[in-house]
Each structure stands twice: as structure tokens, then as C-alpha cells.
């Protein structure tokens, strides 16, 4: 009786399998990173839109003007008191910063309107009548991850993808 030779995997076959596994895992990690970047842009856009809706509802309920002050690194909220805009420092309407990889661009009447002066008035105002300063805020992440938050004069706020 003839004995069969021991057959196992060769070193080349093992290296090929390890290489394939490495390429597949690399692709999975990169796709997960891209998806998380898109999720961050979407999360920030929705957060801003929801805060603006809440701010406008509060302006109507309190019968006072409230505003959003937007700068490149984040945004804050202001209230009109005694002839000046006062910052709101605590609670839901506290100042917010956006991740460093996220870029904000605010347009009012088609013109860039990001704030330079931290003590300046808000660019977007929710009036006690329910009206709102029309605006378009673009949030852009790394690559082509871009969304816009749009507010019209009647106080409607929407989050929309940018093609």
C-alpha cells in the first residue's frame, strides 16, 4: 500500500490569503470612515435645524426677538433685552461648536454673512410675529459631504442635500 504525501498549504497560498484579508479589511475601514463623516454632517445639520425651530417657537411664545449668531467654528444664540442683544449661555440655547473638519457657510440674501465680531448682533433673527430672517446655512465635511439648512421668511426650516 502506498502512502499519500502530506499535503498542506504552501507559504505562497498563506500569504495570498493574508493579503486578500488585509485588502478587504482596509476597504471596510475606509467605507466606515466615509459613512461616519456623512453622519456627522447630517447630525450637525439636523441639530441646528431643530434648535432654530425651537428658537422660533420660543420667540413667538415669549413675544420677544431671539437670534442665532453664526461664526466659522460654531454658533450661539442671543435674546433682545433692553435695546441690546444678550448672549444665552445655558440650557438648550447654549453656544455650540462644530467639529474642526466641518465648515459652515451662511448666506443671507445670497451674500456671505458669517460673523467676525463676537459681540455683534445675530445674523438670523426669529421675530415674535413668527417671521424669520431668510437664510441658507451650508455644512460641508471632508470630501463631498454637504447639506444645507434653509429657513424662509415664514419660519419654515428644512435640511436638504446639496447635489
Short mmCIF file of N, CA and C in Angstrom, two decimals:
data_model
loop_
_atom_site.label_atom_id
_atom_site.label_comp_id
_atom_site.label_asym_id
_atom_site.label_seq_id
_atom_site.Cartn_x
_atom_site.Cartn_y
_atom_site.Cartn_z
N UNK A 1 0.82 -1.16 0.00
CA UNK A 1 0.00 0.00 0.00
C UNK A 1 0.88 1.25 0.00
N UNK A 2 0.52 2.19 -0.84
CA UNK A 2 1.30 3.42 -0.98
C UNK A 2 0.66 4.50 -0.12
N UNK A 3 1.48 5.13 0.61
CA UNK A 3 1.02 6.19 1.49
C UNK A 3 0.96 7.53 0.75
N UNK A 4 -0.18 8.32 0.87
CA UNK A 4 -0.21 9.61 0.22
C UNK A 4 0.71 10.60 0.95
N UNK A 5 1.29 11.52 0.19
CA UNK A 5 2.16 12.54 0.78
C UNK A 5 1.31 13.51 1.60
N UNK A 6 1.90 14.02 2.65
CA UNK A 6 1.20 15.04 3.43
C UNK A 6 1.07 16.30 2.59
N UNK A 7 -0.17 16.72 2.43
CA UNK A 7 -0.41 17.92 1.63
C UNK A 7 -0.93 19.01 2.56
N UNK A 8 -0.32 20.12 2.55
CA UNK A 8 -0.75 21.26 3.34
C UNK A 8 -0.73 22.50 2.46
N UNK A 9 -0.89 23.63 3.10
CA UNK A 9 -0.85 24.88 2.35
C UNK A 9 0.60 25.32 2.18
N UNK A 10 0.89 25.85 1.02
CA UNK A 10 2.23 26.38 0.81
C UNK A 10 2.30 27.79 1.38
N UNK A 11 3.49 28.25 1.55
CA UNK A 11 3.70 29.59 2.08
C UNK A 11 3.08 30.65 1.16
N UNK A 12 3.17 30.45 -0.12
CA UNK A 12 2.59 31.40 -1.09
C UNK A 12 1.08 31.45 -0.95
N UNK A 13 0.43 30.31 -0.76
CA UNK A 13 -1.02 30.29 -0.60
C UNK A 13 -1.43 31.02 0.68
N UNK A 14 -0.70 30.81 1.75
CA UNK A 14 -1.00 31.51 3.00
C UNK A 14 -0.81 33.02 2.86
N UNK A 15 0.24 33.44 2.22
CA UNK A 15 0.48 34.87 2.01
C UNK A 15 -0.61 35.50 1.14
N UNK A 16 -1.08 34.76 0.13
CA UNK A 16 -2.15 35.27 -0.73
C UNK A 16 -3.43 35.48 0.07
N UNK A 17 -3.77 34.54 0.94
CA UNK A 17 -4.97 34.67 1.77
C UNK A 17 -4.84 35.85 2.72
N UNK A 18 -3.68 36.02 3.35
CA UNK A 18 -3.46 37.14 4.27
C UNK A 18 -3.56 38.47 3.52
N UNK A 19 -3.02 38.53 2.32
CA UNK A 19 -3.10 39.75 1.51
C UNK A 19 -4.55 40.09 1.17
N UNK A 20 -5.32 39.12 0.77
CA UNK A 20 -6.73 39.35 0.43
C UNK A 20 -7.49 39.83 1.66
N UNK A 21 -7.25 39.22 2.81
CA UNK A 21 -7.93 39.64 4.04
C UNK A 21 -7.56 41.08 4.41
N UNK A 22 -6.30 41.44 4.21
CA UNK A 22 -5.87 42.80 4.50
C UNK A 22 -6.52 43.83 3.60
N UNK A 23 -6.63 43.51 2.32
CA UNK A 23 -7.28 44.44 1.38
C UNK A 23 -8.75 44.61 1.72
N UNK A 24 -9.44 43.52 2.01
CA UNK A 24 -10.87 43.58 2.34
C UNK A 24 -11.09 44.38 3.62
N UNK A 25 -10.28 44.14 4.65
CA UNK A 25 -10.46 44.87 5.90
C UNK A 25 -10.14 46.36 5.71
N UNK A 26 -9.16 46.69 4.88
CA UNK A 26 -8.85 48.09 4.59
C UNK A 26 -10.01 48.80 3.92
N UNK A 27 -10.65 48.15 2.98
CA UNK A 27 -11.80 48.72 2.29
C UNK A 27 -12.94 48.95 3.28
N UNK A 28 -13.17 48.00 4.18
CA UNK A 28 -14.24 48.14 5.17
C UNK A 28 -13.98 49.31 6.11
N UNK A 29 -12.74 49.47 6.54
CA UNK A 29 -12.41 50.57 7.44
C UNK A 29 -12.60 51.91 6.74
N UNK A 30 -12.16 52.03 5.50
CA UNK A 30 -12.33 53.29 4.76
C UNK A 30 -13.78 53.61 4.51
N UNK A 31 -14.59 52.63 4.16
CA UNK A 31 -16.01 52.90 3.91
C UNK A 31 -16.72 53.28 5.20
N UNK A 32 -16.34 52.69 6.33
CA UNK A 32 -16.94 53.06 7.62
C UNK A 32 -16.57 54.50 7.98
N UNK A 33 -15.34 54.92 7.68
CA UNK A 33 -14.92 56.28 7.96
C UNK A 33 -15.70 57.29 7.12
N UNK A 34 -15.91 56.98 5.83
CA UNK A 34 -16.69 57.87 4.97
C UNK A 34 -18.12 57.98 5.46
N UNK A 35 -18.71 56.86 5.87
CA UNK A 35 -20.09 56.87 6.36
C UNK A 35 -20.21 57.67 7.65
N UNK A 36 -19.21 57.57 8.54
CA UNK A 36 -19.28 58.32 9.79
C UNK A 36 -19.13 59.81 9.53
N UNK A 37 -18.33 60.21 8.53
CA UNK A 37 -18.20 61.63 8.17
C UNK A 37 -19.52 62.19 7.68
N UNK A 38 -20.23 61.44 6.84
CA UNK A 38 -21.54 61.87 6.35
C UNK A 38 -22.53 61.96 7.51
N UNK A 39 -22.45 61.00 8.44
CA UNK A 39 -23.36 61.01 9.59
C UNK A 39 -23.12 62.24 10.47
N UNK A 40 -21.85 62.66 10.61
CA UNK A 40 -21.56 63.85 11.42
C UNK A 40 -22.13 65.11 10.79
N UNK A 41 -22.00 65.23 9.49
CA UNK A 41 -22.57 66.40 8.79
C UNK A 41 -24.08 66.41 8.95
N UNK A 42 -24.70 65.25 8.74
CA UNK A 42 -26.17 65.14 8.86
C UNK A 42 -26.62 65.45 10.29
N UNK A 43 -25.90 64.94 11.28
CA UNK A 43 -26.24 65.18 12.69
C UNK A 43 -26.16 66.66 13.03
N UNK A 44 -25.10 67.33 12.62
CA UNK A 44 -24.95 68.76 12.91
C UNK A 44 -26.03 69.59 12.20
N UNK A 45 -26.34 69.24 10.95
CA UNK A 45 -27.37 69.97 10.21
C UNK A 45 -28.73 69.82 10.88
N UNK A 46 -29.07 68.61 11.27
CA UNK A 46 -30.35 68.38 11.96
C UNK A 46 -30.40 69.08 13.31
N UNK A 47 -29.28 69.06 14.04
CA UNK A 47 -29.25 69.72 15.35
C UNK A 47 -29.51 71.22 15.18
N UNK A 48 -28.82 71.84 14.23
CA UNK A 48 -29.02 73.28 14.01
C UNK A 48 -30.47 73.57 13.60
N UNK A 49 -31.01 72.78 12.68
CA UNK A 49 -32.39 73.00 12.22
C UNK A 49 -33.38 72.86 13.38
N UNK A 50 -33.21 71.86 14.22
CA UNK A 50 -34.12 71.66 15.34
C UNK A 50 -34.00 72.79 16.36
N UNK A 51 -32.77 73.23 16.62
CA UNK A 51 -32.58 74.35 17.54
C UNK A 51 -33.21 75.63 17.00
N UNK A 52 -33.09 75.86 15.70
CA UNK A 52 -33.71 77.05 15.10
C UNK A 52 -35.24 76.98 15.18
N UNK A 53 -35.81 75.80 14.93
CA UNK A 53 -37.27 75.65 15.05
C UNK A 53 -37.72 75.94 16.47
N UNK A 54 -36.99 75.39 17.44
CA UNK A 54 -37.31 75.62 18.85
C UNK A 54 -37.15 77.09 19.22
N UNK A 55 -36.09 77.72 18.71
CA UNK A 55 -35.85 79.13 18.99
C UNK A 55 -37.00 79.99 18.48
N UNK A 56 -37.47 79.69 17.26
CA UNK A 56 -38.57 80.47 16.68
C UNK A 56 -39.88 80.24 17.44
N UNK A 57 -40.11 79.03 17.88
CA UNK A 57 -41.31 78.76 18.69
C UNK A 57 -41.25 79.53 20.00
N UNK A 58 -40.07 79.55 20.61
CA UNK A 58 -39.92 80.28 21.87
C UNK A 58 -40.08 81.78 21.66
N UNK A 59 -39.62 82.30 20.53
CA UNK A 59 -39.77 83.73 20.24
C UNK A 59 -41.25 84.11 20.19
N UNK A 60 -42.05 83.26 19.56
CA UNK A 60 -43.50 83.53 19.48
C UNK A 60 -44.13 83.41 20.86
N UNK A 61 -43.80 82.35 21.60
CA UNK A 61 -44.41 82.13 22.91
C UNK A 61 -44.03 83.22 23.91
N UNK A 62 -42.79 83.68 23.88
CA UNK A 62 -42.34 84.70 24.82
C UNK A 62 -42.58 86.12 24.32
N UNK A 63 -43.00 86.23 23.06
CA UNK A 63 -43.23 87.54 22.44
C UNK A 63 -42.00 88.44 22.56
N UNK A 64 -40.84 87.88 22.13
CA UNK A 64 -39.59 88.64 22.11
C UNK A 64 -38.72 88.12 20.97
N UNK A 65 -37.82 88.96 20.52
CA UNK A 65 -36.95 88.57 19.41
C UNK A 65 -35.77 87.76 19.94
N UNK A 66 -35.50 86.65 19.24
CA UNK A 66 -34.37 85.77 19.56
C UNK A 66 -33.58 85.56 18.28
N UNK A 67 -32.27 85.39 18.41
CA UNK A 67 -31.47 85.25 17.20
C UNK A 67 -30.35 84.24 17.32
N UNK A 68 -29.82 83.87 16.16
CA UNK A 68 -28.68 82.96 16.08
C UNK A 68 -27.50 83.71 15.50
N UNK A 69 -26.38 83.60 16.18
CA UNK A 69 -25.13 84.22 15.77
C UNK A 69 -24.23 83.10 15.29
N UNK A 70 -23.83 83.14 14.03
CA UNK A 70 -23.11 82.03 13.42
C UNK A 70 -21.72 82.51 12.99
N UNK A 71 -20.72 81.73 13.40
CA UNK A 71 -19.33 82.02 13.05
C UNK A 71 -18.73 80.76 12.44
N UNK A 72 -17.53 80.83 11.88
CA UNK A 72 -16.95 79.65 11.22
C UNK A 72 -16.84 78.41 12.11
N UNK A 73 -16.60 78.57 13.41
CA UNK A 73 -16.40 77.41 14.28
C UNK A 73 -17.61 76.95 15.06
N UNK A 74 -18.75 77.62 14.89
CA UNK A 74 -19.93 77.22 15.64
C UNK A 74 -21.01 78.29 15.61
N UNK A 75 -21.89 78.23 16.59
CA UNK A 75 -22.98 79.18 16.64
C UNK A 75 -23.44 79.37 18.09
N UNK A 76 -24.09 80.51 18.32
CA UNK A 76 -24.60 80.86 19.65
C UNK A 76 -25.95 81.53 19.46
N UNK A 77 -26.66 81.70 20.54
CA UNK A 77 -27.99 82.29 20.47
C UNK A 77 -28.03 83.55 21.32
N UNK A 78 -28.86 84.50 20.88
CA UNK A 78 -28.97 85.80 21.54
C UNK A 78 -30.45 86.12 21.78
N UNK A 79 -30.67 86.97 22.78
CA UNK A 79 -32.01 87.45 23.08
C UNK A 79 -31.97 88.98 23.12
N UNK A 80 -33.02 89.62 22.59
CA UNK A 80 -33.09 91.08 22.57
C UNK A 80 -33.63 91.54 23.92
N UNK A 81 -32.76 92.24 24.68
CA UNK A 81 -33.14 92.74 26.00
C UNK A 81 -32.61 94.15 26.18
N UNK A 82 -33.48 95.03 26.60
CA UNK A 82 -33.09 96.40 26.93
C UNK A 82 -32.26 97.05 25.85
N UNK A 83 -32.72 96.94 24.62
CA UNK A 83 -32.10 97.60 23.48
C UNK A 83 -30.74 97.02 23.06
N UNK A 84 -30.36 95.84 23.55
CA UNK A 84 -29.13 95.19 23.10
C UNK A 84 -29.36 93.67 22.98
N UNK A 85 -28.52 93.04 22.19
CA UNK A 85 -28.57 91.58 22.05
C UNK A 85 -27.69 90.95 23.12
N UNK A 86 -28.30 90.15 23.98
CA UNK A 86 -27.59 89.48 25.06
C UNK A 86 -27.40 88.01 24.73
N UNK A 87 -26.21 87.45 25.02
CA UNK A 87 -26.00 86.02 24.75
C UNK A 87 -26.78 85.14 25.72
N UNK A 88 -27.18 83.98 25.22
CA UNK A 88 -27.80 82.97 26.08
C UNK A 88 -26.71 81.95 26.36
N UNK A 89 -26.40 81.73 27.60
CA UNK A 89 -25.22 80.94 27.95
C UNK A 89 -25.53 79.53 28.44
N UNK A 90 -26.73 79.24 28.86
CA UNK A 90 -27.02 77.94 29.47
C UNK A 90 -28.24 77.30 28.81
N UNK A 91 -28.43 76.04 29.14
CA UNK A 91 -29.61 75.33 28.65
C UNK A 91 -29.48 74.89 27.21
N UNK A 92 -30.63 74.71 26.60
CA UNK A 92 -30.67 74.24 25.21
C UNK A 92 -30.00 75.22 24.27
N UNK A 93 -30.13 76.50 24.55
CA UNK A 93 -29.61 77.53 23.64
C UNK A 93 -28.21 78.02 24.02
N UNK A 94 -27.40 77.13 24.57
CA UNK A 94 -26.02 77.48 24.87
C UNK A 94 -25.21 77.54 23.56
N UNK A 95 -24.03 78.08 23.64
CA UNK A 95 -23.14 78.14 22.46
C UNK A 95 -22.75 76.72 22.04
N UNK A 96 -22.61 76.53 20.74
CA UNK A 96 -22.22 75.22 20.20
C UNK A 96 -21.01 75.39 19.30
N UNK A 97 -20.12 74.42 19.36
CA UNK A 97 -19.01 74.38 18.41
C UNK A 97 -19.21 73.19 17.50
N UNK A 98 -18.72 73.30 16.29
CA UNK A 98 -18.83 72.20 15.34
C UNK A 98 -17.45 71.54 15.23
N UNK A 99 -17.39 70.27 14.83
CA UNK A 99 -16.08 69.62 14.67
C UNK A 99 -15.19 70.39 13.71
N UNK A 100 -13.89 70.32 13.94
CA UNK A 100 -12.93 71.06 13.12
C UNK A 100 -13.04 70.74 11.63
N UNK A 101 -13.40 69.50 11.30
CA UNK A 101 -13.48 69.10 9.90
C UNK A 101 -14.73 69.64 9.21
N UNK A 102 -15.63 70.25 9.97
CA UNK A 102 -16.88 70.75 9.42
C UNK A 102 -16.77 72.24 9.14
N UNK A 103 -17.18 72.64 7.96
CA UNK A 103 -17.10 74.04 7.54
C UNK A 103 -18.51 74.61 7.41
N UNK A 104 -18.73 75.80 7.95
CA UNK A 104 -20.03 76.47 7.87
C UNK A 104 -19.95 77.64 6.90
N UNK A 105 -21.01 77.80 6.12
CA UNK A 105 -21.12 78.97 5.24
C UNK A 105 -22.55 79.47 5.32
N UNK A 106 -22.73 80.69 5.76
CA UNK A 106 -24.06 81.28 5.91
C UNK A 106 -24.28 82.31 4.81
N UNK A 107 -25.44 82.19 4.16
CA UNK A 107 -25.84 83.17 3.15
C UNK A 107 -27.13 83.84 3.59
N UNK A 108 -27.12 85.16 3.57
CA UNK A 108 -28.32 85.96 3.80
C UNK A 108 -28.51 86.78 2.54
N UNK A 109 -29.65 86.62 1.90
CA UNK A 109 -29.93 87.29 0.62
C UNK A 109 -28.83 87.02 -0.40
N UNK A 110 -28.31 85.80 -0.40
CA UNK A 110 -27.31 85.38 -1.37
C UNK A 110 -25.90 85.87 -1.10
N UNK A 111 -25.69 86.55 0.03
CA UNK A 111 -24.37 87.08 0.35
C UNK A 111 -23.81 86.39 1.59
N UNK A 112 -22.49 86.12 1.62
CA UNK A 112 -21.90 85.51 2.82
C UNK A 112 -22.12 86.39 4.04
N UNK A 113 -22.44 85.73 5.17
CA UNK A 113 -22.80 86.51 6.36
C UNK A 113 -22.27 85.91 7.66
N UNK A 114 -21.15 85.21 7.63
CA UNK A 114 -20.60 84.70 8.88
C UNK A 114 -20.09 85.85 9.73
N UNK A 115 -20.22 85.71 11.04
CA UNK A 115 -19.87 86.79 11.96
C UNK A 115 -18.37 86.87 12.19
N UNK A 116 -17.88 88.10 12.28
CA UNK A 116 -16.49 88.34 12.64
C UNK A 116 -16.39 88.87 14.07
N UNK A 117 -17.41 89.60 14.49
CA UNK A 117 -17.41 90.26 15.80
C UNK A 117 -18.23 89.44 16.79
N UNK A 118 -17.59 88.83 17.82
CA UNK A 118 -18.33 88.02 18.77
C UNK A 118 -19.40 88.79 19.54
N UNK A 119 -19.28 90.09 19.62
CA UNK A 119 -20.28 90.89 20.33
C UNK A 119 -21.34 91.44 19.39
N UNK A 120 -21.26 91.09 18.12
CA UNK A 120 -22.19 91.64 17.14
C UNK A 120 -23.59 91.05 17.24
N UNK A 121 -24.51 91.63 16.50
CA UNK A 121 -25.88 91.14 16.52
C UNK A 121 -26.00 89.81 15.77
N UNK A 122 -27.04 89.06 16.03
CA UNK A 122 -27.22 87.79 15.31
C UNK A 122 -27.56 88.06 13.84
N UNK A 123 -27.12 87.15 12.98
CA UNK A 123 -27.43 87.30 11.56
C UNK A 123 -28.83 86.79 11.24
N UNK A 124 -29.29 85.80 11.98
CA UNK A 124 -30.61 85.21 11.76
C UNK A 124 -31.47 85.50 12.98
N UNK A 125 -32.62 86.14 12.75
CA UNK A 125 -33.49 86.53 13.86
C UNK A 125 -34.85 85.87 13.70
N UNK A 126 -35.33 85.29 14.82
CA UNK A 126 -36.70 84.80 14.92
C UNK A 126 -37.50 85.91 15.60
N UNK A 127 -38.48 86.43 14.89
CA UNK A 127 -39.28 87.53 15.42
C UNK A 127 -40.48 87.01 16.20
N UNK A 128 -40.98 87.83 17.10
CA UNK A 128 -42.13 87.44 17.92
C UNK A 128 -43.38 87.22 17.08
N UNK A 129 -43.39 87.72 15.86
CA UNK A 129 -44.53 87.55 14.95
C UNK A 129 -44.52 86.18 14.26
N UNK A 130 -43.43 85.42 14.42
CA UNK A 130 -43.31 84.13 13.76
C UNK A 130 -42.48 84.18 12.49
N UNK A 131 -42.07 85.38 12.11
CA UNK A 131 -41.23 85.52 10.92
C UNK A 131 -39.78 85.21 11.26
N UNK A 132 -39.00 84.97 10.21
CA UNK A 132 -37.61 84.57 10.37
C UNK A 132 -36.78 85.25 9.29
N UNK A 133 -35.56 85.64 9.61
CA UNK A 133 -34.66 86.13 8.59
C UNK A 133 -34.36 84.97 7.63
N UNK A 134 -34.68 85.11 6.35
CA UNK A 134 -34.38 84.01 5.41
C UNK A 134 -32.87 83.77 5.33
N UNK A 135 -32.49 82.49 5.37
CA UNK A 135 -31.06 82.15 5.36
C UNK A 135 -30.84 80.79 4.71
N UNK A 136 -29.59 80.57 4.32
CA UNK A 136 -29.12 79.26 3.87
C UNK A 136 -27.79 79.01 4.56
N UNK A 137 -27.75 77.98 5.40
CA UNK A 137 -26.51 77.59 6.07
C UNK A 137 -26.03 76.29 5.45
N UNK A 138 -24.84 76.33 4.87
CA UNK A 138 -24.25 75.13 4.27
C UNK A 138 -23.25 74.53 5.24
N UNK A 139 -23.38 73.23 5.47
CA UNK A 139 -22.44 72.50 6.31
C UNK A 139 -21.69 71.55 5.40
N UNK A 140 -20.38 71.67 5.37
CA UNK A 140 -19.55 70.86 4.49
C UNK A 140 -18.50 70.12 5.30
N UNK A 141 -18.46 68.80 5.10
CA UNK A 141 -17.45 67.97 5.74
C UNK A 141 -16.36 67.64 4.73
N UNK A 142 -15.44 66.79 5.12
CA UNK A 142 -14.38 66.39 4.19
C UNK A 142 -14.97 65.72 2.95
N UNK A 143 -14.37 65.97 1.80
CA UNK A 143 -14.88 65.37 0.57
C UNK A 143 -16.13 66.09 0.09
N UNK A 144 -17.08 65.33 -0.38
CA UNK A 144 -18.31 65.90 -0.92
C UNK A 144 -19.49 65.80 0.03
N UNK A 145 -19.26 65.75 1.31
CA UNK A 145 -20.35 65.64 2.26
C UNK A 145 -20.88 67.04 2.57
N UNK A 146 -22.01 67.41 1.94
CA UNK A 146 -22.56 68.76 2.12
C UNK A 146 -24.07 68.70 2.28
N UNK A 147 -24.57 69.47 3.23
CA UNK A 147 -26.00 69.63 3.44
C UNK A 147 -26.27 71.11 3.65
N UNK A 148 -27.51 71.53 3.38
CA UNK A 148 -27.87 72.91 3.68
C UNK A 148 -29.08 72.92 4.59
N UNK A 149 -29.09 73.91 5.48
CA UNK A 149 -30.25 74.18 6.32
C UNK A 149 -30.81 75.49 5.80
N UNK A 150 -32.06 75.46 5.38
CA UNK A 150 -32.69 76.63 4.76
C UNK A 150 -33.87 77.09 5.61
N UNK A 151 -33.92 78.38 5.85
CA UNK A 151 -35.05 78.97 6.57
C UNK A 151 -35.68 80.05 5.71
N UNK A 152 -37.01 80.06 5.63
CA UNK A 152 -37.68 81.09 4.83
C UNK A 152 -38.33 82.13 5.75
N UNK A 153 -38.87 83.17 5.17
CA UNK A 153 -39.42 84.30 5.92
C UNK A 153 -40.60 83.89 6.81
N UNK A 154 -41.27 82.80 6.47
CA UNK A 154 -42.43 82.35 7.26
C UNK A 154 -42.03 81.44 8.41
N UNK A 155 -40.74 81.19 8.56
CA UNK A 155 -40.27 80.39 9.68
C UNK A 155 -40.15 78.90 9.39
N UNK A 156 -40.29 78.50 8.14
CA UNK A 156 -40.10 77.09 7.78
C UNK A 156 -38.61 76.79 7.64
N UNK A 157 -38.17 75.71 8.28
CA UNK A 157 -36.75 75.34 8.24
C UNK A 157 -36.63 73.92 7.73
N UNK A 158 -35.73 73.71 6.77
CA UNK A 158 -35.55 72.40 6.16
C UNK A 158 -34.07 72.07 6.04
N UNK A 159 -33.77 70.77 6.12
CA UNK A 159 -32.43 70.26 5.85
C UNK A 159 -32.49 69.58 4.49
N UNK A 160 -31.59 69.98 3.58
CA UNK A 160 -31.61 69.47 2.23
C UNK A 160 -30.20 69.06 1.80
N UNK A 161 -30.09 67.96 1.05
CA UNK A 161 -28.78 67.60 0.49
C UNK A 161 -28.40 68.56 -0.64
N UNK A 162 -27.12 68.77 -0.79
CA UNK A 162 -26.63 69.61 -1.89
C UNK A 162 -26.06 68.68 -2.96
N UNK A 163 -26.61 68.75 -4.17
CA UNK A 163 -26.11 67.83 -5.23
C UNK A 163 -24.70 68.15 -5.66
#
